[in-house]
Amino acid sequence: MQILSAGFRPFFFLAGLWAAAAVPVWLTAYVHGYSLRGPLPAVVWHAHELVFGFGAATVAGFLLTAIPNWTGRLPLRGAPLALLAALWLAGRVAILAAGIIGAPAAAAADLSFLALLIALVARELIAGRNWRNLPMLVALSLLLAGNVLVHLHALDIAYTAGMGNRVGIATLLLLIALVGGRIVPSFTRNWLARERRGLRAPAQWGALDRFALIAVFMGLAAWVVAPDSAPAPWLEVAAGVALAARLSRWRGLATLREPLLFVLHAGYGWLALGLVLLGLNGLYQAVPASAALHALTVGAIGTMTLAVMTRATLGHTGRPLRADGATRALYGLITLAALLRLCAPLAGDRAVLLAELAGLAWTAAFATFALHYGRFLLSNARSNP
């Protein structure tokens, strides 16, 4: 089966489907006050599924596709890949059915996916002696640890769901800072050399990049461990400003006419903005906490995952790196979703309406990805966009 020939195929497809399906479930509970049948409150389930469901699937798809390039080893495919995807799917079903099967069974089903993914990634990196990318194992371990904290809450052992979800979100944001810091200037440099010769290239790695990554780590660590502490907002603002300075050196405005490239800059920009807003909320309460959080999740995570999934799908299925109408539409929809969700807490009695519209735009963006790019992910059949 073609879909089991490479890790990005099943996991990008499943991530798109789940992102499109999970938000309407949450919106129904949010607007009408429904509760989900299970040990997790609806708001905790919402955060958990978009981090450890959707987010973990995109990370798996990216890593399982990138690691063969890093190590020179054969990619995971066939039955082992099918087993890993089945475990991810079993986790989603088990969480929804936790009220029937029980919290321990749901936890076991959900945690098994990340545990096996860590084992597979460790095997490949160690066998390929790819020590440079061992931090990816740390990131996966943090995702597993955050997921465990959420399930401890579901099991009524410790009330750690909030911290667990923050660990998961912070890990995804740190991966965006790290991996985005590699691919955004690299792809931009290559495109400028090919399409706009004579323009200054993005700045090379230097002291500012090193400082920005340290600042992001410190800011996110403070947010996870002690979000209400006095240093946390200052560290968050410093991280956002450092990332904005870093991004300004990558020639993003020169890529406006290339959506596949400019959207990567936009996703990184949401990360910088979200961290600044998070800090401002802690310092002055001038920015609602939910606005800052959704700038980071809908804006940074949503935009960057779509940017990477679309570009990787086109490149790894042998298609031209060109944004067709559907691709431009889904980029516009995820940007609209982020803007609406950012504004919702400021809209007074229309806050719920804007949150609903943001959810609809998010769902439309990922449904468009699943439908349009699903043709490329499920088979080798090519079509002219």
Short mmCIF file of C-alpha atoms in Angstrom, two decimals:
data_model
loop_
_atom_site.label_atom_id
_atom_site.label_comp_id
_atom_site.label_asym_id
_atom_site.label_seq_id
_atom_site.Cartn_x
_atom_site.Cartn_y
_atom_site.Cartn_z
CA MET A 1 0.00 0.00 0.00
CA GLN A 2 1.36 3.39 -1.04
CA ILE A 3 0.22 5.10 2.15
CA LEU A 4 2.54 2.81 4.16
CA SER A 5 5.61 3.55 2.02
CA ALA A 6 6.80 6.52 4.13
CA GLY A 7 6.00 7.97 7.53
CA PHE A 8 4.69 11.31 6.31
CA ARG A 9 1.89 9.67 4.32
CA PRO A 10 -0.30 8.16 7.07
CA PHE A 11 0.60 10.64 9.78
CA PHE A 12 0.10 13.84 7.81
CA PHE A 13 -3.21 12.50 6.52
CA LEU A 14 -4.37 11.44 10.00
CA ALA A 15 -3.19 14.74 11.49
CA GLY A 16 -5.24 16.71 8.95
CA LEU A 17 -8.35 14.62 9.54
CA TRP A 18 -8.08 14.80 13.33
CA ALA A 19 -7.39 18.54 13.40
CA ALA A 20 -10.50 19.06 11.28
CA ALA A 21 -12.66 16.73 13.41
CA ALA A 22 -11.54 17.51 16.98
CA VAL A 23 -12.24 21.24 16.95
CA PRO A 24 -15.96 20.88 16.04
CA VAL A 25 -16.32 18.41 18.94
CA TRP A 26 -14.75 20.96 21.27
CA LEU A 27 -16.83 23.84 19.87
CA THR A 28 -20.04 21.89 20.48
CA ALA A 29 -19.06 21.32 24.10
CA TYR A 30 -17.86 24.93 24.49
CA VAL A 31 -20.90 26.63 23.02
CA HIS A 32 -23.62 24.37 24.39
CA GLY A 33 -21.99 23.41 27.68
CA TYR A 34 -21.81 19.70 26.93
CA SER A 35 -19.42 17.47 28.83
CA LEU A 36 -17.55 14.59 27.24
CA ARG A 37 -18.09 11.11 28.66
CA GLY A 38 -14.77 10.54 30.34
CA PRO A 39 -12.47 11.67 33.15
CA LEU A 40 -11.10 14.73 31.32
CA PRO A 41 -13.04 18.01 31.27
CA ALA A 42 -13.83 19.17 27.73
CA VAL A 43 -11.31 22.02 27.82
CA VAL A 44 -8.53 19.64 28.96
CA TRP A 45 -9.51 17.12 26.26
CA HIS A 46 -9.40 19.90 23.65
CA ALA A 47 -5.85 20.90 24.57
CA HIS A 48 -4.72 17.28 24.97
CA GLU A 49 -5.98 16.13 21.58
CA LEU A 50 -4.56 19.05 19.65
CA VAL A 51 -1.16 18.57 21.33
CA PHE A 52 -0.78 14.84 21.89
CA GLY A 53 -3.11 13.81 19.08
CA PHE A 54 -2.71 16.21 16.16
CA GLY A 55 0.67 17.63 17.24
CA ALA A 56 2.23 14.25 17.96
CA ALA A 57 1.07 12.92 14.58
CA THR A 58 2.71 15.78 12.68
CA VAL A 59 5.94 15.32 14.65
CA ALA A 60 5.89 11.59 13.88
CA GLY A 61 5.34 12.22 10.18
CA PHE A 62 8.16 14.74 10.05
CA LEU A 63 10.68 12.64 12.00
CA LEU A 64 9.96 9.34 10.24
CA THR A 65 10.55 11.11 6.92
CA ALA A 66 13.58 13.15 7.95
CA ILE A 67 15.49 10.46 9.85
CA PRO A 68 16.34 8.33 6.76
CA ASN A 69 17.91 11.45 5.24
CA TRP A 70 19.86 12.07 8.44
CA THR A 71 21.07 8.50 8.89
CA GLY A 72 21.15 6.97 5.40
CA ARG A 73 19.06 4.05 6.68
CA LEU A 74 15.86 2.67 5.16
CA PRO A 75 12.63 4.39 6.27
CA LEU A 76 10.02 2.75 8.46
CA ARG A 77 7.35 1.31 6.17
CA GLY A 78 4.82 -1.47 5.75
CA ALA A 79 3.56 -3.41 8.77
CA PRO A 80 5.67 -1.57 11.43
CA LEU A 81 4.42 1.76 10.14
CA ALA A 82 0.85 0.45 10.09
CA LEU A 83 1.22 -0.69 13.72
CA LEU A 84 2.47 2.74 14.79
CA ALA A 85 -0.39 4.50 13.01
CA ALA A 86 -2.88 2.04 14.51
CA LEU A 87 -1.58 2.81 18.01
CA TRP A 88 -2.05 6.54 17.40
CA LEU A 89 -5.60 5.93 16.20
CA ALA A 90 -6.32 3.62 19.14
CA GLY A 91 -5.25 6.41 21.47
CA ARG A 92 -7.77 8.83 19.95
CA VAL A 93 -10.59 6.31 20.21
CA ALA A 94 -9.62 5.27 23.73
CA ILE A 95 -9.63 8.84 25.04
CA LEU A 96 -13.12 9.40 23.64
CA ALA A 97 -14.30 6.06 25.06
CA ALA A 98 -12.59 6.48 28.44
CA GLY A 99 -15.96 6.68 30.16
CA ILE A 100 -16.70 3.16 28.91
CA ILE A 101 -13.33 1.38 28.94
CA GLY A 102 -11.95 3.21 31.98
CA ALA A 103 -9.15 5.73 32.45
CA PRO A 104 -6.35 3.13 32.95
CA ALA A 105 -7.11 1.41 29.63
CA ALA A 106 -7.36 4.78 27.86
CA ALA A 107 -4.01 5.87 29.31
CA ALA A 108 -2.30 2.64 28.27
CA ALA A 109 -3.64 2.88 24.72
CA ASP A 110 -2.71 6.54 24.33
CA LEU A 111 0.77 6.42 25.89
CA SER A 112 1.84 3.36 23.88
CA PHE A 113 2.11 5.38 20.68
CA LEU A 114 4.69 7.86 21.94
CA ALA A 115 6.57 5.11 23.81
CA LEU A 116 6.97 3.06 20.61
CA LEU A 117 7.83 6.15 18.55
CA ILE A 118 10.63 7.00 21.00
CA ALA A 119 11.99 3.46 20.77
CA LEU A 120 11.96 3.52 16.96
CA VAL A 121 13.57 6.96 16.70
CA ALA A 122 16.24 6.01 19.25
CA ARG A 123 17.06 2.85 17.32
CA GLU A 124 17.49 4.74 14.04
CA LEU A 125 19.52 7.65 15.43
CA ILE A 126 21.84 5.38 17.40
CA ALA A 127 22.28 2.85 14.58
CA GLY A 128 22.99 5.69 12.17
CA ARG A 129 25.31 7.42 14.67
CA ASN A 130 23.34 10.62 14.10
CA TRP A 131 24.28 12.29 17.37
CA ARG A 132 23.46 15.79 16.09
CA ASN A 133 19.74 15.04 16.14
CA LEU A 134 19.57 13.34 19.53
CA PRO A 135 17.70 16.42 20.88
CA MET A 136 14.71 15.06 18.95
CA LEU A 137 14.66 12.17 21.41
CA VAL A 138 14.55 14.69 24.25
CA ALA A 139 11.59 16.42 22.59
CA LEU A 140 9.70 13.15 22.18
CA SER A 141 10.45 12.25 25.81
CA LEU A 142 9.04 15.60 26.92
CA LEU A 143 5.87 14.93 24.91
CA LEU A 144 5.54 11.55 26.61
CA ALA A 145 6.12 13.12 30.04
CA GLY A 146 3.51 15.79 29.39
CA ASN A 147 1.03 13.17 28.26
CA VAL A 148 1.68 11.15 31.41
CA LEU A 149 0.91 14.23 33.53
CA VAL A 150 -2.46 14.64 31.80
CA HIS A 151 -3.32 10.98 32.36
CA LEU A 152 -2.36 11.20 36.03
CA HIS A 153 -5.13 13.78 36.29
CA ALA A 154 -7.55 11.50 34.45
CA LEU A 155 -6.62 8.69 36.84
CA ASP A 156 -7.28 11.00 39.80
CA ILE A 157 -3.72 10.52 41.05
CA ALA A 158 -2.45 14.10 40.70
CA TYR A 159 -4.03 17.25 39.32
CA THR A 160 -1.34 17.88 36.74
CA ALA A 161 -3.31 18.13 33.49
CA GLY A 162 -2.64 21.87 33.14
CA MET A 163 1.10 21.42 33.49
CA GLY A 164 1.04 18.37 31.21
CA ASN A 165 -0.64 20.30 28.42
CA ARG A 166 1.78 23.20 28.91
CA VAL A 167 4.71 20.75 28.62
CA GLY A 168 3.27 19.47 25.34
CA ILE A 169 2.60 22.92 23.90
CA ALA A 170 6.03 24.20 24.96
CA THR A 171 7.72 21.19 23.35
CA LEU A 172 5.97 21.80 20.04
CA LEU A 173 6.91 25.49 20.19
CA LEU A 174 10.53 24.64 20.97
CA LEU A 175 10.60 22.30 17.97
CA ILE A 176 9.29 25.14 15.80
CA ALA A 177 12.04 27.41 17.13
CA LEU A 178 14.72 24.77 16.51
CA VAL A 179 13.61 23.12 13.26
CA GLY A 180 12.12 26.30 11.85
CA GLY A 181 15.42 27.99 12.57
CA ARG A 182 17.08 25.47 10.27
CA ILE A 183 14.64 25.24 7.40
CA VAL A 184 13.26 28.80 7.06
CA PRO A 185 16.58 30.57 6.33
CA SER A 186 17.88 27.58 4.37
CA PHE A 187 14.87 27.36 2.05
CA THR A 188 14.84 31.16 1.71
CA ARG A 189 18.52 31.27 0.83
CA ASN A 190 18.08 28.62 -1.87
CA TRP A 191 15.01 30.32 -3.34
CA LEU A 192 16.63 33.76 -3.44
CA ALA A 193 19.72 32.34 -5.14
CA ARG A 194 17.49 30.77 -7.79
CA GLU A 195 14.70 33.31 -8.26
CA ARG A 196 15.97 36.68 -7.09
CA ARG A 197 19.68 36.79 -7.67
CA GLY A 198 21.40 39.89 -6.39
CA LEU A 199 19.30 40.22 -3.25
CA ARG A 200 21.05 39.86 0.08
CA ALA A 201 20.77 36.33 1.49
CA PRO A 202 19.43 35.52 4.99
CA ALA A 203 21.97 36.02 7.75
CA GLN A 204 24.15 33.08 8.68
CA TRP A 205 23.95 31.39 12.09
CA GLY A 206 25.52 33.55 14.77
CA ALA A 207 25.38 34.84 18.32
CA LEU A 208 21.84 36.24 17.96
CA ASP A 209 20.49 32.84 16.90
CA ARG A 210 22.17 31.17 19.85
CA PHE A 211 20.82 33.78 22.27
CA ALA A 212 17.30 33.52 20.79
CA LEU A 213 17.14 29.75 21.29
CA ILE A 214 18.41 30.02 24.86
CA ALA A 215 15.85 32.74 25.53
CA VAL A 216 13.04 30.62 24.08
CA PHE A 217 14.02 27.65 26.21
CA MET A 218 14.13 29.78 29.35
CA GLY A 219 10.87 31.56 28.58
CA LEU A 220 8.98 28.37 27.83
CA ALA A 221 10.48 26.60 30.86
CA ALA A 222 9.31 29.44 33.11
CA TRP A 223 5.82 29.30 31.57
CA VAL A 224 5.58 25.56 32.14
CA VAL A 225 7.00 25.34 35.66
CA ALA A 226 6.08 28.69 37.21
CA PRO A 227 3.77 30.69 34.91
CA ASP A 228 2.75 33.09 37.69
CA SER A 229 6.28 33.82 38.92
CA ALA A 230 7.77 37.30 38.65
CA PRO A 231 10.55 36.39 36.15
CA ALA A 232 8.29 34.41 33.76
CA PRO A 233 6.74 37.32 31.80
CA TRP A 234 10.10 39.06 31.37
CA LEU A 235 11.65 35.86 30.06
CA GLU A 236 8.70 35.36 27.68
CA VAL A 237 8.94 38.89 26.29
CA ALA A 238 12.71 38.55 25.88
CA ALA A 239 12.21 35.28 23.99
CA GLY A 240 9.63 36.81 21.65
CA VAL A 241 11.74 39.90 20.92
CA ALA A 242 14.83 37.75 20.29
CA LEU A 243 12.90 35.54 17.87
CA ALA A 244 11.49 38.59 16.07
CA ALA A 245 15.02 39.97 15.69
CA ARG A 246 16.18 36.61 14.39
CA LEU A 247 13.31 36.39 11.91
CA SER A 248 13.96 39.94 10.63
CA ARG A 249 17.35 38.78 9.32
CA TRP A 250 15.86 36.04 7.11
CA ARG A 251 14.56 38.22 4.25
CA GLY A 252 10.92 37.18 4.69
CA LEU A 253 9.39 40.14 2.81
CA ALA A 254 11.37 39.15 -0.28
CA THR A 255 9.39 35.88 -0.40
CA LEU A 256 5.90 37.43 -0.52
CA ARG A 257 5.28 36.16 -4.04
CA GLU A 258 6.10 32.55 -3.01
CA PRO A 259 3.33 31.34 -0.61
CA LEU A 260 5.02 28.00 0.17
CA LEU A 261 7.98 29.94 1.53
CA PHE A 262 6.36 33.03 3.00
CA VAL A 263 4.02 30.92 5.14
CA LEU A 264 7.07 29.49 6.96
CA HIS A 265 8.10 33.03 7.89
CA ALA A 266 4.52 33.76 8.99
CA GLY A 267 4.45 30.69 11.24
CA TYR A 268 7.73 31.70 12.87
CA GLY A 269 6.38 35.23 13.27
CA TRP A 270 3.35 33.93 15.18
CA LEU A 271 5.74 32.23 17.61
CA ALA A 272 7.53 35.52 18.30
CA LEU A 273 4.26 37.45 18.65
CA GLY A 274 2.67 34.83 20.90
CA LEU A 275 5.59 34.86 23.33
CA VAL A 276 5.52 38.66 23.56
CA LEU A 277 1.75 38.61 24.17
CA LEU A 278 2.19 35.90 26.80
CA GLY A 279 4.69 38.07 28.64
CA LEU A 280 2.56 41.20 28.35
CA ASN A 281 -0.34 39.31 29.87
CA GLY A 282 1.82 38.47 32.88
CA LEU A 283 3.17 42.00 33.23
CA TYR A 284 0.12 44.17 32.65
CA GLN A 285 -2.90 41.89 32.04
CA ALA A 286 -3.42 44.10 28.99
CA VAL A 287 -3.63 41.01 26.79
CA PRO A 288 -6.02 38.19 27.73
CA ALA A 289 -4.20 34.95 28.50
CA SER A 290 -6.32 33.03 25.98
CA ALA A 291 -5.35 35.47 23.21
CA ALA A 292 -1.65 34.88 23.85
CA LEU A 293 -2.13 31.12 24.12
CA HIS A 294 -4.01 30.90 20.82
CA ALA A 295 -1.45 33.07 19.05
CA LEU A 296 1.00 30.33 19.97
CA THR A 297 -1.25 27.34 19.23
CA VAL A 298 -3.54 28.32 16.35
CA GLY A 299 -1.05 30.86 14.98
CA ALA A 300 2.39 29.30 15.41
CA ILE A 301 1.61 25.58 15.66
CA GLY A 302 -1.31 25.60 13.21
CA THR A 303 0.46 27.70 10.58
CA MET A 304 3.84 25.97 10.82
CA THR A 305 2.41 22.45 10.72
CA LEU A 306 0.41 23.23 7.59
CA ALA A 307 3.43 24.94 6.03
CA VAL A 308 5.66 21.92 6.67
CA MET A 309 3.05 19.30 5.73
CA THR A 310 2.17 20.93 2.42
CA ARG A 311 5.77 21.53 1.37
CA ALA A 312 6.96 18.09 2.47
CA THR A 313 4.06 16.32 0.76
CA LEU A 314 4.74 18.07 -2.53
CA GLY A 315 8.47 17.51 -2.35
CA HIS A 316 8.39 13.86 -1.27
CA THR A 317 5.75 12.88 -3.84
CA GLY A 318 7.75 14.42 -6.67
CA ARG A 319 5.45 17.34 -7.36
CA PRO A 320 6.49 20.92 -8.14
CA LEU A 321 6.98 23.14 -5.11
CA ARG A 322 4.18 25.45 -6.15
CA ALA A 323 1.16 26.65 -4.16
CA ASP A 324 -2.02 25.99 -6.12
CA GLY A 325 -5.39 27.54 -5.34
CA ALA A 326 -6.31 25.07 -2.61
CA THR A 327 -2.95 25.53 -0.91
CA ARG A 328 -3.26 29.31 -0.92
CA ALA A 329 -6.81 28.95 0.42
CA LEU A 330 -5.78 26.77 3.37
CA TYR A 331 -2.97 29.19 4.22
CA GLY A 332 -5.49 32.02 4.22
CA LEU A 333 -7.92 30.02 6.35
CA ILE A 334 -5.39 29.19 9.06
CA THR A 335 -4.32 32.84 9.18
CA LEU A 336 -7.96 33.89 9.50
CA ALA A 337 -8.48 31.32 12.26
CA ALA A 338 -5.51 32.68 14.22
CA LEU A 339 -6.60 36.31 13.84
CA LEU A 340 -10.19 35.59 14.86
CA ARG A 341 -9.12 33.52 17.88
CA LEU A 342 -6.69 36.24 18.90
CA CYS A 343 -9.48 38.85 18.76
CA ALA A 344 -12.22 36.72 20.36
CA PRO A 345 -11.37 37.52 24.02
CA LEU A 346 -11.47 41.23 23.17
CA ALA A 347 -14.88 41.10 21.48
CA GLY A 348 -17.12 41.34 24.54
CA ASP A 349 -20.49 39.68 23.97
CA ARG A 350 -19.36 38.53 20.53
CA ALA A 351 -16.46 36.52 21.90
CA VAL A 352 -18.25 33.19 21.45
CA LEU A 353 -19.19 34.05 17.86
CA LEU A 354 -15.59 34.90 16.95
CA ALA A 355 -14.37 31.72 18.64
CA GLU A 356 -16.87 29.71 16.57
CA LEU A 357 -15.78 31.44 13.36
CA ALA A 358 -12.14 30.79 14.26
CA GLY A 359 -12.94 27.12 14.81
CA LEU A 360 -14.74 26.91 11.47
CA ALA A 361 -11.76 28.50 9.69
CA TRP A 362 -9.36 26.07 11.41
CA THR A 363 -11.55 23.11 10.47
CA ALA A 364 -11.85 24.30 6.87
CA ALA A 365 -8.07 24.72 6.61
CA PHE A 366 -7.25 21.20 7.77
CA ALA A 367 -10.19 19.61 5.95
CA THR A 368 -8.90 21.25 2.77
CA PHE A 369 -5.46 19.80 3.47
CA ALA A 370 -6.85 16.31 4.10
CA LEU A 371 -9.04 16.35 0.99
CA HIS A 372 -6.64 18.04 -1.43
CA TYR A 373 -3.34 16.59 -0.24
CA GLY A 374 -4.92 13.26 0.67
CA ARG A 375 -4.84 12.38 -3.04
CA PHE A 376 -1.06 12.78 -3.00
CA LEU A 377 -0.58 11.01 0.33
CA LEU A 378 -2.73 7.98 -0.43
CA SER A 379 -1.33 7.17 -3.86
CA ASN A 380 1.27 8.11 -6.45
CA ALA A 381 -1.39 9.28 -8.90
CA ARG A 382 -0.57 12.75 -10.11
CA SER A 383 -2.99 15.41 -11.14
CA ASN A 384 -2.55 18.88 -12.54
CA PRO A 385 -3.69 21.38 -9.92
#
